[in-house]
Amino acid sequence: MDKDMLTYLIIGLVIGFIIGFIFVSVISPKARKYSKVKHELEQAKDELIAQKQMIAKHFSHSAEILDSMAKDFRRLYQHMAENSSQFIDGDKVTSLDFDSNSDSDETKEMIIDKQPRDYSDNSSGLFKADEHKS
């Protein structure tokens, strides 16, 4: 064997390994499964990014709506505060006291002479011996 033949043999082996590697990578079930899983992973990542953007958009829109509601409530409160004096005389207005009870005067008059007992004088019959036991 001379040098040229050895060189062609080495080049042929290298090209054969490269073609064999490509052939096995494309056709083998593991390579197909790997490419399928990789594609699904990329698709899942894209869906996750889209979902995060959708959630961020939803919360920003909700915040805008709540801000608008707060501004409308402030406007309503200011309107009610400004116009309430037109309809009600300031001297005739009585403040509503929701904390005080109308029964408070009556309860102050009631005086308990002695503290109630936690038990009764009569027996309940719970521990009474059963006469009809067989």
Coordinates of N, CA and C in Angstrom, one line a residue:
M1 N 0.8 -1.2 0.0 CA 0.0 0.0 0.0 C 0.9 1.2 0.0
D2 N 0.5 2.1 -0.8 CA 1.3 3.3 -0.9 C 0.6 4.4 -0.2
K3 N 1.3 5.5 -0.2 CA 0.7 6.7 0.6 C -0.6 7.2 0.0
D4 N -0.7 7.2 -1.2 CA -2.0 7.8 -1.8 C -3.2 6.9 -1.5
M5 N -3.0 5.6 -1.5 CA -4.0 4.7 -1.2 C -4.4 4.8 0.3
L6 N -3.5 5.0 1.2 CA -3.7 5.2 2.6 C -4.5 6.5 2.9
T7 N -4.1 7.5 2.2 CA -4.8 8.8 2.3 C -6.2 8.7 1.8
Y8 N -6.5 8.1 0.7 CA -7.9 7.9 0.2 C -8.7 7.0 1.2
L9 N -8.0 6.1 1.7 CA -8.7 5.2 2.7 C -9.2 6.0 3.9
I10 N -8.3 6.8 4.5 CA -8.6 7.6 5.7 C -9.7 8.7 5.3
I11 N -9.6 9.3 4.2 CA -10.6 10.3 3.8 C -11.9 9.6 3.6
G12 N -11.9 8.4 3.0 CA -13.2 7.6 2.8 C -13.8 7.2 4.1
L13 N -13.0 6.8 5.1 CA -13.5 6.5 6.4 C -14.1 7.7 7.1
V14 N -13.4 8.9 7.1 CA -13.9 10.1 7.7 C -15.3 10.5 7.0
I15 N -15.3 10.5 5.7 CA -16.6 10.8 5.0 C -17.7 9.8 5.4
G16 N -17.3 8.5 5.5 CA -18.3 7.5 5.8 C -18.8 7.7 7.2
F17 N -17.9 8.0 8.2 CA -18.4 8.3 9.5 C -19.3 9.5 9.6
I18 N -19.0 10.5 8.8 CA -19.9 11.7 8.8 C -21.2 11.4 8.2
I19 N -21.2 10.7 7.1 CA -22.5 10.3 6.4 C -23.3 9.4 7.3
G20 N -22.6 8.4 8.0 CA -23.3 7.5 8.9 C -23.9 8.2 10.1
F21 N -23.1 9.2 10.6 CA -23.6 9.9 11.8 C -24.9 10.7 11.4
I22 N -24.9 11.4 10.3 CA -26.0 12.1 9.8 C -27.2 11.2 9.6
F23 N -26.9 10.1 8.9 CA -28.0 9.1 8.6 C -28.6 8.6 9.9
V24 N -27.8 8.2 10.9 CA -28.3 7.7 12.2 C -29.1 8.8 12.9
S25 N -28.6 10.0 12.9 CA -29.2 11.1 13.6 C -30.6 11.4 13.0
V26 N -30.7 11.4 11.7 CA -32.0 11.7 11.1 C -33.0 10.6 11.2
I27 N -32.5 9.4 11.0 CA -33.5 8.3 10.9 C -33.7 7.6 12.3
S28 N -32.8 7.6 13.2 CA -33.0 6.9 14.5 C -34.2 7.4 15.3
P29 N -34.9 6.5 16.0 CA -36.0 6.8 16.8 C -35.7 7.8 17.9
K30 N -34.5 7.6 18.5 CA -34.1 8.5 19.6 C -34.0 9.9 19.1
A31 N -33.4 10.1 17.9 CA -33.2 11.4 17.4 C -34.5 12.0 17.0
R32 N -35.4 11.3 16.5 CA -36.8 11.8 16.2 C -37.5 12.2 17.5
K33 N -37.4 11.3 18.5 CA -38.0 11.6 19.7 C -37.4 12.9 20.4
Y34 N -36.1 13.0 20.3 CA -35.4 14.2 20.9 C -35.9 15.4 20.2
S35 N -36.0 15.4 18.8 CA -36.4 16.6 18.1 C -37.9 16.9 18.4
K36 N -38.7 15.9 18.6 CA -40.1 16.1 18.9 C -40.2 16.8 20.3
V37 N -39.5 16.2 21.3 CA -39.5 16.8 22.6 C -39.0 18.2 22.6
K38 N -38.0 18.5 21.9 CA -37.4 19.8 21.8 C -38.4 20.8 21.2
H39 N -39.1 20.3 20.1 CA -40.1 21.2 19.5 C -41.3 21.5 20.5
E40 N -41.7 20.5 21.3 CA -42.8 20.6 22.3 C -42.3 21.6 23.4
L41 N -41.0 21.5 23.8 CA -40.5 22.4 24.8 C -40.5 23.8 24.3
E42 N -40.1 24.1 23.1 CA -40.1 25.4 22.5 C -41.5 25.9 22.4
Q43 N -42.5 25.1 22.0 CA -43.9 25.5 21.9 C -44.4 25.8 23.3
A44 N -44.1 25.0 24.3 CA -44.5 25.3 25.7 C -44.0 26.6 26.2
K45 N -42.7 26.9 25.9 CA -42.1 28.1 26.3 C -42.8 29.3 25.7
D46 N -43.1 29.2 24.4 CA -43.8 30.3 23.7 C -45.2 30.5 24.3
E47 N -45.9 29.4 24.6 CA -47.2 29.5 25.2 C -47.2 30.2 26.6
L48 N -46.1 29.8 27.4 CA -45.9 30.4 28.7 C -45.7 31.9 28.6
I49 N -44.9 32.3 27.7 CA -44.6 33.7 27.5 C -45.9 34.5 27.1
A50 N -46.7 33.9 26.2 CA -47.9 34.5 25.8 C -48.9 34.6 26.9
Q51 N -48.9 33.5 27.8 CA -49.8 33.6 28.9 C -49.4 34.6 29.9
K52 N -48.1 34.7 30.1 CA -47.6 35.8 31.1 C -48.0 37.2 30.6
Q53 N -47.9 37.4 29.3 CA -48.2 38.7 28.7 C -49.7 38.9 28.8
M54 N -50.5 37.9 28.6 CA -52.0 38.0 28.8 C -52.4 38.4 30.2
I55 N -51.7 37.7 31.2 CA -52.0 38.0 32.6 C -51.6 39.4 33.0
A56 N -50.4 39.8 32.5 CA -50.0 41.2 32.8 C -50.9 42.2 32.2
K57 N -51.4 41.9 31.0 CA -52.4 42.8 30.3 C -53.7 42.9 31.1
H58 N -54.1 41.7 31.6 CA -55.4 41.6 32.4 C -55.3 42.4 33.7
F59 N -54.2 42.3 34.4 CA -54.0 43.0 35.7 C -53.9 44.5 35.4
S60 N -53.2 44.9 34.4 CA -53.1 46.3 34.1 C -54.4 46.9 33.8
H61 N -55.2 46.2 33.0 CA -56.6 46.6 32.6 C -57.4 46.7 33.9
S62 N -57.3 45.7 34.8 CA -58.1 45.7 36.0 C -57.7 46.9 36.9
A63 N -56.4 47.2 36.9 CA -56.0 48.3 37.7 C -56.5 49.6 37.2
E64 N -56.6 49.8 35.9 CA -57.2 51.0 35.2 C -58.6 51.1 35.6
I65 N -59.4 50.0 35.6 CA -60.8 50.0 35.9 C -61.0 50.4 37.4
L66 N -60.2 49.8 38.2 CA -60.3 50.2 39.7 C -60.0 51.7 39.9
D67 N -59.0 52.2 39.2 CA -58.6 53.6 39.3 C -59.7 54.5 38.9
S68 N -60.3 54.1 37.8 CA -61.5 54.8 37.2 C -62.6 54.8 38.2
M69 N -62.9 53.6 38.9 CA -64.0 53.5 39.9 C -63.7 54.4 41.1
A70 N -62.4 54.5 41.5 CA -62.0 55.3 42.6 C -62.2 56.8 42.3
K71 N -61.9 57.2 41.1 CA -62.1 58.6 40.7 C -63.6 58.9 40.7
D72 N -64.4 58.0 40.1 CA -65.8 58.2 40.1 C -66.4 58.3 41.5
F73 N -65.9 57.5 42.4 CA -66.4 57.5 43.7 C -66.1 58.8 44.4
R74 N -64.9 59.3 44.2 CA -64.5 60.6 44.7 C -65.4 61.7 44.2
R75 N -65.6 61.7 42.9 CA -66.5 62.7 42.3 C -67.9 62.6 42.9
L76 N -68.4 61.4 43.1 CA -69.7 61.3 43.7 C -69.8 61.8 45.1
Y77 N -68.7 61.5 45.9 CA -68.7 61.9 47.3 C -68.6 63.5 47.3
Q78 N -67.8 64.1 46.5 CA -67.7 65.5 46.4 C -69.0 66.1 46.0
H79 N -69.7 65.5 45.1 CA -71.0 66.0 44.6 C -72.0 65.9 45.8
M80 N -72.0 64.8 46.5 CA -73.0 64.7 47.6 C -72.6 65.7 48.7
A81 N -71.4 65.8 49.0 CA -71.0 66.8 50.1 C -71.3 68.2 49.7
E82 N -71.1 68.6 48.5 CA -71.4 70.0 48.1 C -72.9 70.2 48.0
N83 N -73.7 69.3 47.6 CA -75.1 69.5 47.3 C -76.0 69.1 48.5
S84 N -75.5 68.5 49.5 CA -76.3 68.1 50.7 C -76.7 69.3 51.5
S85 N -76.0 70.4 51.5 CA -76.3 71.6 52.2 C -77.5 72.3 51.6
Q86 N -77.8 72.1 50.3 CA -78.9 72.7 49.7 C -80.2 72.1 50.1
F87 N -80.2 70.8 50.4 CA -81.5 70.1 50.7 C -81.8 70.0 52.2
I88 N -80.8 70.0 53.0 CA -81.0 69.8 54.5 C -80.4 71.1 55.2
D89 N -81.2 71.6 56.1 CA -80.8 72.7 56.9 C -79.8 72.2 57.9
G90 N -78.7 73.0 58.1 CA -77.6 72.6 59.0 C -78.1 72.6 60.5
D91 N -79.1 73.4 60.8 CA -79.6 73.4 62.2 C -80.4 72.2 62.5
K92 N -81.2 71.7 61.5 CA -82.1 70.6 61.8 C -81.5 69.3 61.6
V93 N -80.2 69.2 61.2 CA -79.6 67.9 61.0 C -79.2 67.3 62.3
T94 N -79.6 66.1 62.5 CA -79.2 65.3 63.7 C -78.2 64.3 63.3
S95 N -77.2 64.1 64.0 CA -76.2 63.1 63.6 C -76.8 61.7 64.0
L96 N -76.5 60.8 63.1 CA -76.9 59.4 63.4 C -75.8 58.7 64.1
D97 N -76.2 58.2 65.3 CA -75.2 57.5 66.1 C -75.6 56.0 66.1
F98 N -74.9 55.3 65.3 CA -75.2 53.9 65.1 C -74.6 53.0 66.3
D99 N -73.7 53.6 67.0 CA -73.1 52.8 68.1 C -74.0 52.7 69.3
S100 N -74.8 53.7 69.5 CA -75.6 53.7 70.7 C -76.9 52.9 70.5
N101 N -77.3 52.2 71.4 CA -78.6 51.5 71.3 C -79.7 52.2 72.0
S102 N -80.9 52.1 71.4 CA -82.1 52.7 72.0 C -82.4 52.1 73.3
D103 N -82.0 50.8 73.5 CA -82.3 50.1 74.7 C -81.3 50.4 75.9
S104 N -80.3 51.3 75.6 CA -79.3 51.5 76.6 C -79.8 52.1 77.9
D105 N -80.9 52.9 77.8 CA -81.4 53.5 79.0 C -82.2 52.5 79.8
E106 N -82.8 51.6 79.1 CA -83.6 50.5 79.8 C -82.6 49.5 80.5
T107 N -81.5 49.2 79.8 CA -80.6 48.3 80.4 C -79.8 48.9 81.6
K108 N -79.7 50.2 81.6 CA -79.0 50.8 82.8 C -79.9 50.8 84.0
E109 N -81.3 50.8 83.7 CA -82.2 50.8 84.8 C -82.3 49.4 85.5
M110 N -82.1 48.3 84.7 CA -82.1 47.0 85.2 C -80.9 46.7 86.0
I111 N -81.1 46.3 87.2 CA -80.0 45.9 88.1 C -80.2 44.5 88.5
I112 N -79.2 43.7 88.3 CA -79.2 42.3 88.7 C -78.8 42.2 90.1
D113 N -79.7 41.6 90.9 CA -79.4 41.4 92.3 C -78.3 40.4 92.6
K114 N -78.4 39.2 91.9 CA -77.4 38.2 92.1 C -77.1 37.5 90.8
Q115 N -76.0 37.0 90.7 CA -75.5 36.3 89.5 C -76.3 35.0 89.2
P116 N -76.6 34.8 88.0 CA -77.4 33.5 87.7 C -76.5 32.3 87.9
R117 N -77.1 31.2 88.2 CA -76.3 30.0 88.5 C -76.2 29.2 87.2
D118 N -75.1 28.4 87.1 CA -74.8 27.6 86.0 C -75.5 26.2 86.1
Y119 N -76.2 25.9 87.1 CA -76.8 24.6 87.3 C -78.2 24.8 87.8
S120 N -79.0 23.6 87.7 CA -80.3 23.6 88.1 C -80.5 22.9 89.4
D121 N -81.5 23.2 90.2 CA -81.8 22.5 91.5 C -82.3 21.1 91.2
N122 N -83.0 20.9 90.1 CA -83.6 19.6 89.8 C -82.6 18.7 89.1
S123 N -82.8 17.4 89.3 CA -81.9 16.5 88.7 C -82.4 16.2 87.2
S124 N -81.4 16.0 86.3 CA -81.8 15.8 84.9 C -82.1 14.3 84.6
G125 N -81.8 13.4 85.5 CA -82.1 12.0 85.3 C -81.0 11.3 84.4
L126 N -80.0 11.9 84.2 CA -78.9 11.4 83.3 C -78.2 10.2 84.0
F127 N -78.0 10.4 85.3 CA -77.2 9.3 86.1 C -78.1 8.5 86.9
K128 N -79.4 8.5 86.7 CA -80.4 7.7 87.4 C -80.2 6.3 87.0
A129 N -80.3 5.4 88.0 CA -80.2 3.9 87.7 C -81.4 3.5 86.9
D130 N -81.1 2.7 85.8 CA -82.2 2.2 85.0 C -82.8 1.0 85.6
E131 N -84.1 1.1 85.9 CA -84.8 0.0 86.6 C -85.2 -1.1 85.6
H132 N -85.2 -0.9 84.4 CA -85.7 -1.9 83.4 C -84.5 -2.6 82.7
K133 N -83.4 -2.6 83.4 CA -82.3 -3.4 82.8 C -82.5 -4.9 82.9
S134 N -82.2 -5.6 81.9 CA -82.4 -7.1 81.9 C -81.1 -7.8 82.0

